[in-house]
Amino acid sequence: LGVFIGAEALAPVAYRWRTQVNENGKSWAVADELPEMNHNAPLGFDRPAELVPLLHVVFVRHAAIHARIRLRIDATMEQLRAAGVAAEVIDIPGASVLAQMLHGIALGDFTSYYLGLLHGVEPSPVAALDWLKSYMAART
């Protein structure tokens, strides 16, 4: 289960990664944002124990991120690893905030596409979404 965490201008990028992993990778994923996630999420890093080995947390970061956010990422990584959760940081390059956002979006989009292929599914069709739209249309 991919957990994507962003901060500042890359928080929407982390959310985009979640939606693209859902759509193209045909897989569960969640997204969160720092510093807000530090208010409650650490209390559940080690539970349920059956889920911990299935989690992989990815922090989306850029070089100019605020020092306090960088410190939060380091501290949260330490807590996650102590709880047995796999965690890593992906540094997004770019000369400007916009360049970083666009690079991050492209990286997430391509990654989600290849995740679908790794799962043995065609990434483009969205049958579950088509079914939901038909269901809603038939009842309104």
Coordinates of N, CA and C in Angstrom, one line a residue:
L1 N 0.9 -1.2 0.0 CA 0.0 0.0 0.0 C 0.9 1.2 0.0
G2 N 0.8 2.0 -1.0 CA 1.6 3.2 -1.1 C 1.0 4.4 -0.3
V3 N 1.8 5.0 0.5 CA 1.4 6.2 1.2 C 2.3 7.3 0.8
F4 N 1.7 8.3 0.2 CA 2.5 9.4 -0.4 C 2.2 10.7 0.4
I5 N 3.4 11.3 0.9 CA 3.3 12.4 1.8 C 4.1 13.6 1.1
G6 N 3.4 14.7 1.1 CA 4.0 15.9 0.5 C 3.9 17.1 1.5
A7 N 4.6 18.2 1.2 CA 4.5 19.4 2.0 C 4.6 20.6 1.0
E8 N 4.1 21.7 1.5 CA 4.2 22.9 0.7 C 3.7 22.7 -0.7
A9 N 4.4 23.1 -1.7 CA 3.9 23.0 -3.1 C 3.8 21.6 -3.6
L10 N 4.5 20.7 -2.9 CA 4.4 19.3 -3.4 C 3.3 18.5 -2.7
A11 N 2.6 19.0 -1.8 CA 1.4 18.3 -1.2 C 0.4 17.9 -2.3
P12 N 0.1 18.8 -3.3 CA -0.8 18.4 -4.3 C -0.2 17.3 -5.2
V13 N 1.1 17.3 -5.3 CA 1.8 16.3 -6.1 C 1.6 14.9 -5.5
A14 N 1.8 14.9 -4.2 CA 1.6 13.6 -3.4 C 0.2 13.1 -3.6
Y15 N -0.8 14.0 -3.6 CA -2.2 13.7 -3.8 C -2.4 13.1 -5.2
R16 N -1.8 13.8 -6.2 CA -1.8 13.3 -7.6 C -1.3 11.9 -7.7
W17 N -0.2 11.6 -7.0 CA 0.4 10.3 -7.1 C -0.6 9.3 -6.6
R18 N -1.3 9.6 -5.5 CA -2.3 8.7 -5.0 C -3.4 8.4 -6.0
T19 N -3.9 9.5 -6.6 CA -5.0 9.3 -7.6 C -4.5 8.5 -8.8
Q20 N -3.3 8.7 -9.3 CA -2.8 8.0 -10.4 C -2.5 6.6 -10.1
V21 N -2.0 6.3 -8.9 CA -1.8 4.9 -8.5 C -3.1 4.2 -8.5
N22 N -4.1 4.9 -8.0 CA -5.5 4.3 -8.0 C -5.9 4.0 -9.4
E23 N -5.8 5.0 -10.3 CA -6.4 4.9 -11.6 C -5.6 4.1 -12.6
N24 N -4.3 4.3 -12.7 CA -3.5 3.6 -13.7 C -2.8 2.4 -13.1
G25 N -2.5 2.4 -11.8 CA -1.9 1.2 -11.2 C -2.9 0.2 -10.7
K26 N -4.1 0.7 -10.7 CA -5.2 -0.2 -10.2 C -4.9 -0.8 -8.8
S27 N -4.5 0.1 -7.9 CA -4.0 -0.3 -6.6 C -4.4 0.8 -5.6
W28 N -4.6 0.3 -4.3 CA -4.8 1.2 -3.2 C -3.6 2.1 -3.0
A29 N -3.9 3.3 -2.6 CA -2.9 4.3 -2.2 C -3.6 5.3 -1.4
V30 N -2.8 6.0 -0.5 CA -3.3 7.1 0.2 C -2.3 8.3 0.2
A31 N -2.8 9.5 0.5 CA -1.9 10.6 0.5 C -2.1 11.4 1.8
D32 N -1.1 12.1 2.2 CA -1.2 13.0 3.4 C -0.3 14.1 3.2
E33 N -0.4 15.1 4.1 CA 0.4 16.3 4.0 C 1.1 16.7 5.3
L34 N 2.3 17.1 5.2 CA 3.0 17.6 6.4 C 2.8 19.1 6.5
P35 N 2.7 19.7 7.6 CA 2.9 19.2 8.9 C 1.6 18.5 9.5
E36 N 0.5 18.7 8.9 CA -0.8 18.2 9.5 C -0.7 16.7 9.9
M37 N -0.1 15.9 9.1 CA -0.1 14.4 9.4 C 0.6 14.1 10.7
N38 N 1.5 15.0 11.2 CA 2.2 14.8 12.4 C 1.3 15.0 13.6
H39 N 0.2 15.5 13.5 CA -0.7 15.8 14.6 C -1.3 14.5 15.2
N40 N -1.6 13.5 14.4 CA -2.2 12.3 14.9 C -1.7 11.0 14.3
A41 N -1.3 11.0 13.0 CA -0.9 9.8 12.4 C 0.2 9.0 13.1
P42 N 1.2 9.6 13.7 CA 2.2 8.8 14.4 C 1.7 7.8 15.4
L43 N 0.5 8.1 16.0 CA 0.0 7.3 17.0 C -0.4 5.9 16.5
G44 N -0.6 5.8 15.2 CA -1.0 4.5 14.6 C 0.0 3.9 13.7
F45 N 1.2 4.3 13.7 CA 2.2 3.8 12.7 C 2.4 2.3 12.8
D46 N 2.2 1.7 14.0 CA 2.5 0.3 14.2 C 1.3 -0.6 14.2
R47 N 0.1 0.0 13.9 CA -1.1 -0.8 13.9 C -2.0 -0.5 12.7
P48 N -2.8 -1.5 12.3 CA -2.8 -2.9 12.7 C -1.5 -3.6 12.3
A49 N -1.0 -4.4 13.1 CA 0.3 -5.1 12.9 C 0.3 -5.8 11.6
E50 N -0.8 -6.4 11.2 CA -0.9 -7.1 9.9 C -0.7 -6.2 8.7
L51 N -0.9 -5.0 8.8 CA -0.8 -4.0 7.7 C 0.6 -3.5 7.6
V52 N 1.3 -3.3 8.6 CA 2.6 -2.7 8.7 C 3.5 -3.2 7.6
P53 N 3.7 -4.5 7.4 CA 4.6 -5.0 6.3 C 4.2 -4.7 4.9
L54 N 2.9 -4.3 4.7 CA 2.4 -4.0 3.4 C 2.5 -2.5 3.0
L55 N 2.9 -1.7 4.0 CA 3.0 -0.3 3.8 C 4.3 0.1 3.2
H56 N 4.3 1.1 2.3 CA 5.5 1.8 1.8 C 5.2 3.3 1.8
V57 N 5.9 4.0 2.6 CA 5.7 5.5 2.7 C 6.7 6.2 1.9
V58 N 6.2 7.1 1.0 CA 7.1 7.9 0.2 C 6.9 9.4 0.5
F59 N 8.0 10.0 0.9 CA 7.9 11.5 1.1 C 8.4 12.1 -0.2
V60 N 7.6 13.1 -0.7 CA 7.9 13.8 -1.9 C 8.5 15.1 -1.4
R61 N 9.7 15.4 -1.8 CA 10.4 16.6 -1.2 C 11.2 17.3 -2.3
H62 N 11.5 18.6 -2.1 CA 12.3 19.3 -3.0 C 13.4 20.0 -2.2
A63 N 14.5 20.4 -2.9 CA 15.7 20.9 -2.3 C 15.4 22.2 -1.4
A64 N 14.5 23.0 -1.8 CA 14.3 24.3 -1.1 C 13.2 24.2 0.0
I65 N 12.8 23.0 0.4 CA 11.8 22.8 1.4 C 12.2 23.5 2.7
H66 N 11.3 24.0 3.4 CA 11.5 24.7 4.6 C 12.3 23.8 5.6
A67 N 13.2 24.3 6.3 CA 14.0 23.6 7.3 C 13.2 22.8 8.3
R68 N 12.1 23.4 8.8 CA 11.3 22.7 9.8 C 10.6 21.5 9.2
I69 N 10.2 21.7 7.9 CA 9.5 20.5 7.2 C 10.5 19.4 7.0
R70 N 11.7 19.8 6.6 CA 12.8 18.8 6.4 C 13.0 18.0 7.7
L71 N 13.0 18.8 8.8 CA 13.2 18.1 10.1 C 12.0 17.2 10.5
R72 N 10.8 17.6 10.1 CA 9.7 16.8 10.3 C 9.7 15.5 9.5
I73 N 10.2 15.6 8.3 CA 10.4 14.4 7.4 C 11.4 13.4 8.1
D74 N 12.5 14.0 8.5 CA 13.5 13.1 9.2 C 12.9 12.5 10.4
A75 N 12.2 13.2 11.3 CA 11.7 12.7 12.5 C 10.6 11.6 12.2
T76 N 9.8 11.9 11.2 CA 8.7 11.0 10.9 C 9.3 9.7 10.3
M77 N 10.3 9.8 9.4 CA 11.0 8.6 8.9 C 11.5 7.8 10.0
E78 N 12.1 8.4 11.0 CA 12.7 7.7 12.1 C 11.5 6.9 12.9
Q79 N 10.4 7.6 13.1 CA 9.3 6.9 13.8 C 8.7 5.8 12.9
L80 N 8.6 6.0 11.6 CA 8.1 4.9 10.8 C 9.0 3.7 10.8
R81 N 10.2 3.9 10.6 CA 11.2 2.8 10.6 C 11.2 2.1 11.9
A82 N 11.1 2.8 13.0 CA 11.0 2.2 14.3 C 9.8 1.3 14.5
A83 N 8.7 1.7 13.8 CA 7.5 0.9 13.8 C 7.5 -0.3 12.8
G84 N 8.6 -0.4 12.0 CA 8.7 -1.4 11.0 C 8.1 -1.1 9.6
V85 N 7.8 0.2 9.4 CA 7.2 0.6 8.1 C 8.3 1.0 7.2
A86 N 8.3 0.5 5.9 CA 9.2 0.9 4.9 C 9.0 2.4 4.5
A87 N 10.0 3.2 4.5 CA 9.8 4.6 4.2 C 11.0 5.1 3.4
E88 N 10.8 6.0 2.5 CA 11.9 6.7 1.7 C 11.5 8.1 1.3
V89 N 12.5 8.8 0.9 CA 12.3 10.2 0.4 C 12.7 10.2 -1.1
I90 N 11.8 10.8 -1.9 CA 12.1 11.1 -3.3 C 12.3 12.6 -3.4
D91 N 13.5 13.0 -3.8 CA 13.8 14.4 -4.0 C 13.4 14.8 -5.5
I92 N 12.6 15.7 -5.6 CA 12.1 16.2 -6.9 C 12.9 17.3 -7.4
P93 N 13.6 17.2 -8.5 CA 14.4 18.3 -9.0 C 13.6 19.4 -9.7
G94 N 14.2 20.5 -9.9 CA 13.6 21.6 -10.7 C 14.1 22.9 -10.2
A95 N 14.2 23.8 -11.2 CA 14.8 25.2 -10.9 C 13.8 26.1 -10.3
S96 N 12.5 25.8 -10.3 CA 11.5 26.6 -9.8 C 10.4 25.7 -9.1
V97 N 9.5 26.3 -8.4 CA 8.5 25.5 -7.7 C 7.6 24.9 -8.8
L98 N 7.3 25.6 -9.9 CA 6.5 25.1 -11.0 C 7.2 23.9 -11.6
A99 N 8.5 24.0 -11.9 CA 9.2 23.0 -12.5 C 9.2 21.7 -11.6
Q100 N 9.4 21.9 -10.3 CA 9.4 20.8 -9.4 C 8.0 20.1 -9.4
M101 N 6.9 20.9 -9.4 CA 5.6 20.3 -9.4 C 5.4 19.5 -10.7
L102 N 5.8 20.1 -11.8 CA 5.6 19.4 -13.1 C 6.4 18.1 -13.2
H103 N 7.6 18.2 -12.7 CA 8.5 17.0 -12.7 C 7.9 15.9 -11.8
G104 N 7.4 16.3 -10.6 CA 6.8 15.4 -9.7 C 5.6 14.7 -10.3
I105 N 4.8 15.5 -11.0 CA 3.6 15.0 -11.6 C 3.9 14.0 -12.7
A106 N 4.9 14.3 -13.5 CA 5.3 13.4 -14.6 C 5.9 12.1 -14.0
L107 N 6.7 12.2 -13.0 CA 7.3 11.0 -12.4 C 6.2 10.1 -11.8
G108 N 5.2 10.7 -11.1 CA 4.1 9.9 -10.5 C 3.3 9.3 -11.6
D109 N 3.0 10.0 -12.7 CA 2.2 9.5 -13.8 C 2.8 8.3 -14.4
F110 N 4.1 8.4 -14.7 CA 4.8 7.3 -15.4 C 4.9 6.1 -14.4
T111 N 5.2 6.4 -13.2 CA 5.3 5.3 -12.2 C 4.0 4.6 -12.0
S112 N 2.9 5.3 -12.0 CA 1.6 4.6 -11.9 C 1.3 3.8 -13.1
Y113 N 1.7 4.3 -14.3 CA 1.4 3.5 -15.5 C 2.2 2.2 -15.4
Y114 N 3.4 2.2 -15.1 CA 4.3 1.0 -15.0 C 3.8 0.1 -13.9
L115 N 3.3 0.7 -12.8 CA 2.7 -0.2 -11.8 C 1.5 -1.0 -12.3
G116 N 0.7 -0.4 -13.1 CA -0.4 -1.2 -13.7 C 0.2 -2.3 -14.6
L117 N 1.2 -2.0 -15.4 CA 1.8 -3.1 -16.2 C 2.4 -4.2 -15.3
L118 N 3.0 -3.8 -14.2 CA 3.6 -4.8 -13.2 C 2.5 -5.7 -12.6
H119 N 1.3 -5.1 -12.5 CA 0.1 -5.8 -11.9 C -0.5 -6.7 -13.0
G120 N -0.1 -6.6 -14.2 CA -0.6 -7.4 -15.3 C -1.9 -6.8 -15.8
V121 N -2.2 -5.5 -15.7 CA -3.4 -4.9 -16.2 C -3.1 -3.8 -17.1
E122 N -4.0 -3.5 -18.0 CA -3.9 -2.4 -18.9 C -4.2 -1.1 -18.1
P123 N -3.3 -0.2 -18.0 CA -3.5 1.0 -17.2 C -4.6 1.9 -17.6
S124 N -4.9 2.0 -18.9 CA -5.9 3.0 -19.4 C -7.3 2.7 -19.0
P125 N -7.9 1.6 -19.2 CA -9.3 1.4 -18.9 C -9.7 1.7 -17.5
V126 N -10.8 2.3 -17.3 CA -11.3 2.6 -15.9 C -12.7 2.0 -15.7
A127 N -12.8 0.7 -15.9 CA -14.1 0.0 -15.8 C -14.9 0.2 -14.5
A128 N -14.2 0.3 -13.4 CA -14.9 0.5 -12.1 C -15.5 1.9 -12.1
L129 N -14.8 2.9 -12.7 CA -15.4 4.3 -12.7 C -16.5 4.3 -13.7
D130 N -16.4 3.7 -14.8 CA -17.5 3.6 -15.8 C -18.7 3.0 -15.2
W131 N -18.5 1.9 -14.4 CA -19.7 1.2 -13.8 C -20.3 2.2 -12.8
L132 N -19.5 2.9 -12.0 CA -20.1 3.8 -11.0 C -20.9 5.0 -11.7
K133 N -20.3 5.5 -12.8 CA -21.1 6.5 -13.5 C -22.4 6.0 -14.0
S134 N -22.4 4.8 -14.6 CA -23.6 4.2 -15.1 C -24.6 4.0 -13.9
Y135 N -24.1 3.5 -12.8 CA -25.0 3.3 -11.7 C -25.6 4.6 -11.2
M136 N -24.8 5.6 -11.1 CA -25.4 6.9 -10.7 C -26.4 7.5 -11.7
A137 N -26.0 7.4 -13.0 CA -26.9 7.9 -14.0 C -28.2 7.2 -14.1
A138 N -28.2 5.9 -13.8 CA -29.5 5.1 -13.8 C -30.4 5.4 -12.6
R139 N -29.9 6.1 -11.6 CA -30.6 6.4 -10.4 C -30.9 7.9 -10.2
T140 N -30.6 8.7 -11.2 CA -30.9 10.1 -11.0 C -31.7 10.6 -12.1

